[in-house]
Coordinates of C-alpha atoms in Angstrom, one line a residue:
Chain A
N298 CA 91.7 135.0 98.0
A299 CA 92.2 131.4 99.4
G300 CA 93.9 132.3 102.5
V301 CA 96.3 130.0 103.5
T302 CA 95.9 126.2 101.8
Q303 CA 98.3 123.0 102.7
T304 CA 97.7 119.4 100.0
P305 CA 97.0 117.1 102.0
K306 CA 95.1 117.1 104.2
F307 CA 95.3 113.3 105.1
R308 CA 97.9 111.4 104.8
V309 CA 98.9 107.9 106.1
L310 CA 103.6 107.0 106.2
K311 CA 104.8 103.4 106.5
T312 CA 108.1 104.6 109.8
G313 CA 110.5 105.3 107.6
Q314 CA 109.1 106.7 103.9
S315 CA 109.5 110.9 103.6
M316 CA 107.4 112.5 102.1
T317 CA 106.1 117.0 100.9
L318 CA 103.8 119.0 102.4
L319 CA 102.8 122.3 101.0
C320 CA 101.1 125.1 102.4
A321 CA 100.0 127.9 100.2
Q322 CA 99.4 131.3 101.1
D323 CA 97.8 134.7 98.7
M324 CA 97.8 137.5 100.5
N325 CA 101.3 138.1 100.7
H326 CA 102.9 137.0 104.1
E327 CA 106.6 137.9 104.6
Y328 CA 106.5 135.6 107.0
M329 CA 105.3 131.4 107.2
Y330 CA 105.4 128.8 110.0
W331 CA 104.9 125.2 110.8
Y332 CA 103.5 123.9 113.3
R333 CA 102.0 120.2 115.2
Q334 CA 99.9 120.2 117.6
D335 CA 99.2 117.0 119.4
P336 CA 96.9 116.2 122.8
G337 CA 97.8 118.4 125.7
M338 CA 100.1 119.9 124.0
G339 CA 98.5 123.0 122.2
L340 CA 100.4 124.2 119.0
R341 CA 104.4 123.7 119.1
L342 CA 106.9 126.1 116.3
I343 CA 108.2 123.9 113.7
H344 CA 110.5 125.8 111.8
Y345 CA 109.3 128.8 110.3
S346 CA 110.5 132.1 107.6
V347 CA 110.7 134.8 107.5
G348 CA 110.6 135.4 103.9
E349 CA 112.0 133.9 100.0
G350 CA 114.5 131.6 101.3
T351 CA 115.3 132.5 105.1
T352 CA 114.8 129.6 106.9
A353 CA 114.4 129.3 110.6
K354 CA 113.1 126.5 113.6
G355 CA 111.5 126.8 115.8
E356 CA 110.8 125.0 118.9
V357 CA 110.4 121.5 118.0
P358 CA 113.1 121.0 114.6
D359 CA 114.1 117.7 114.6
G360 CA 112.7 115.0 112.1
Y361 CA 111.8 117.7 110.2
N362 CA 113.4 120.3 106.9
V363 CA 111.9 123.4 104.9
S364 CA 112.3 125.3 101.8
R365 CA 111.0 128.9 101.2
L366 CA 111.5 129.0 97.4
K367 CA 109.5 131.4 95.7
K368 CA 107.1 133.7 98.6
Q369 CA 103.9 132.5 98.1
N370 CA 104.8 128.6 99.0
F371 CA 106.7 127.1 102.3
L372 CA 106.9 123.8 102.4
L373 CA 107.6 120.8 104.8
G374 CA 109.9 118.0 104.1
L375 CA 109.7 114.0 106.6
E376 CA 112.5 112.5 105.2
S377 CA 112.9 109.1 107.2
A378 CA 108.9 109.2 108.7
A379 CA 108.6 108.1 112.7
P380 CA 105.9 106.6 115.0
S381 CA 106.1 110.0 117.1
Q382 CA 105.4 112.4 114.2
T383 CA 101.6 111.2 113.9
S384 CA 99.8 114.4 114.6
V385 CA 98.0 118.1 113.1
Y386 CA 100.9 120.0 111.2
F387 CA 99.2 124.0 110.3
C388 CA 101.0 126.2 108.3
A389 CA 99.9 129.8 109.4
S390 CA 101.9 133.0 107.2
S391 CA 101.7 136.5 108.7
Y392 CA 102.4 139.9 107.1
G393 CA 105.9 140.6 109.4
Q394 CA 107.9 143.5 109.2
E395 CA 106.5 144.8 106.5
R396 CA 103.9 146.1 107.8
G397 CA 106.1 148.2 110.8
P398 CA 106.2 147.2 115.1
R399 CA 103.3 146.1 116.8
M400 CA 100.9 147.2 113.9
G401 CA 99.8 143.2 114.2
T402 CA 102.5 141.7 112.4
D403 CA 101.6 139.1 115.3
T404 CA 97.9 138.1 114.0
Q405 CA 99.1 134.5 111.8
Y406 CA 96.2 133.8 109.3
F407 CA 96.1 128.7 109.9
G408 CA 95.2 126.8 107.1
P409 CA 92.9 123.8 107.8
G410 CA 95.7 121.2 108.5
T411 CA 97.5 117.9 107.8
R412 CA 96.1 114.9 109.8
L413 CA 99.5 112.6 110.2
T414 CA 99.7 109.4 110.9
V415 CA 102.8 107.1 110.8
L416 CA 102.4 103.5 111.4
Chain B
D73 CA 108.7 124.5 129.9
Q74 CA 105.5 125.7 128.5
Q75 CA 106.0 129.6 128.4
V76 CA 102.1 129.8 128.2
K77 CA 100.1 128.0 130.2
Q78 CA 95.7 126.9 130.2
N79 CA 95.2 125.5 133.8
S80 CA 91.5 124.5 132.3
P81 CA 91.6 122.3 129.8
S82 CA 87.5 122.7 129.2
L83 CA 84.8 124.6 129.9
S84 CA 81.4 124.4 129.7
V85 CA 79.1 127.1 130.5
Q86 CA 75.4 127.6 129.8
E87 CA 73.8 129.8 127.0
G88 CA 73.3 133.2 127.7
R89 CA 75.7 133.1 130.6
I90 CA 80.1 134.2 130.4
S91 CA 82.5 132.3 129.5
I92 CA 86.0 132.8 131.5
L93 CA 89.0 131.2 130.0
N94 CA 92.0 132.2 132.1
C95 CA 95.7 131.8 130.4
D96 CA 98.8 132.2 132.6
Y97 CA 102.4 132.9 131.0
T98 CA 105.7 132.7 132.4
N99 CA 108.0 135.3 130.0
S100 CA 107.7 138.8 131.5
M101 CA 109.1 139.0 127.7
F102 CA 105.9 138.7 125.8
D103 CA 104.3 142.0 125.1
Y104 CA 101.6 140.7 123.0
F105 CA 99.1 137.9 123.3
L106 CA 96.9 136.7 121.3
W107 CA 93.5 134.7 121.1
Y108 CA 91.8 132.2 119.1
K109 CA 89.2 129.5 118.6
K110 CA 89.4 126.3 116.1
Y111 CA 86.3 124.5 115.1
P112 CA 87.0 121.1 114.5
A113 CA 89.2 119.7 111.4
E114 CA 89.7 123.7 110.7
G115 CA 92.1 125.2 111.5
P116 CA 92.4 128.8 115.0
T117 CA 92.1 131.7 113.7
F118 CA 91.9 134.5 115.1
L119 CA 89.4 136.3 117.5
I120 CA 91.2 139.0 119.7
S121 CA 94.3 140.8 120.9
I122 CA 96.0 142.7 123.6
S123 CA 99.7 144.9 123.6
S124 CA 100.6 144.7 126.9
I125 CA 100.2 148.9 127.0
K126 CA 96.7 147.7 127.8
D127 CA 94.8 146.2 130.5
K128 CA 91.6 145.9 128.8
N129 CA 90.7 144.9 125.0
E130 CA 86.3 144.0 123.8
D131 CA 85.5 143.5 120.5
G132 CA 81.1 142.7 120.4
R133 CA 80.6 140.8 122.9
F134 CA 85.0 139.3 123.2
T135 CA 87.0 140.9 126.5
V136 CA 90.2 140.1 127.0
F137 CA 91.6 141.7 130.7
L138 CA 95.5 141.0 131.3
N139 CA 97.1 141.5 134.2
K140 CA 100.8 141.9 134.4
S141 CA 101.8 142.5 137.2
A142 CA 99.9 138.5 137.7
K143 CA 101.2 137.1 134.4
H144 CA 97.2 136.4 133.9
L145 CA 94.9 137.0 130.8
S146 CA 91.2 136.1 131.1
L147 CA 89.0 136.1 127.8
H148 CA 85.5 136.8 129.0
I149 CA 82.9 135.6 126.1
V150 CA 79.2 137.5 127.2
P151 CA 76.8 136.7 126.8
S152 CA 77.8 132.4 125.0
Q153 CA 76.2 131.4 122.4
P154 CA 76.0 127.5 121.0
G155 CA 78.8 128.6 117.9
D156 CA 80.7 129.5 120.6
S157 CA 81.7 126.4 121.3
A158 CA 85.4 125.2 120.2
V159 CA 88.9 125.7 121.6
Y160 CA 90.9 128.4 122.2
F161 CA 94.0 128.7 122.3
C162 CA 96.2 131.7 124.1
A163 CA 98.8 132.5 122.7
A164 CA 101.9 134.9 123.5
S165 CA 104.9 137.6 121.3
D166 CA 108.2 138.9 122.8
G167 CA 108.2 140.7 119.8
D168 CA 110.3 138.4 117.1
Y169 CA 107.3 137.6 115.3
K170 CA 106.9 133.7 117.2
L171 CA 103.5 133.0 118.7
S172 CA 104.0 130.4 121.6
F173 CA 100.4 128.5 122.7
G174 CA 99.3 127.5 125.7
A175 CA 97.6 123.6 124.9
G176 CA 93.7 125.0 124.5
T177 CA 90.8 125.4 126.8
T178 CA 87.9 123.3 125.1
V179 CA 84.7 125.2 125.5
T180 CA 80.9 123.8 125.8
V181 CA 77.6 126.0 125.5
R182 CA 74.8 124.1 126.8
A183 CA 71.1 124.6 125.6

């Protein structure tokens, strides 16, 4: 049981390049999330998904796109990278409503992170 | 505007003593609160949570206190151990399964 995994762990991009970050979870979680962590800002939600085939915008969605074609995978794409997107990106997953309301469904499990530098 | 605030960026405590981490929130709709712990180069891991129907939740050395009227919660670690040195994030939910995080407090436990 690997939990939540992210690839790649590190990446350096030039301004204008594109890339896709992959998140995979083996816990059969319904909900998945992408966050970015910047110094002094905590974790900010970029996009999230409440089930296969669904996506929704979070707090800071501009410049990012996501897809959830399979329940276990959640992809984060940068179409044209900018230096402002230099950050550490975390994926997370949670059970969602399957387990019923308030039964620990807000507990999110995080991946190890991807450190992205845009030059 | 950040709805969850951790006003102390860092905390240094001697091994064996109590660590107290504070968190304030502004959204009165928040009804579920969590603390996460993060080591360098790793993702955050869930530590302890509390529902708004309680004012205290305890799990071993970790206790979370909630004061709804003050919109304030705190995490107590007793006794503090070297392995507790990490960044601690406070998070809150208003029931829609998204979490709002604070900026984090870096705890250093001195031997």
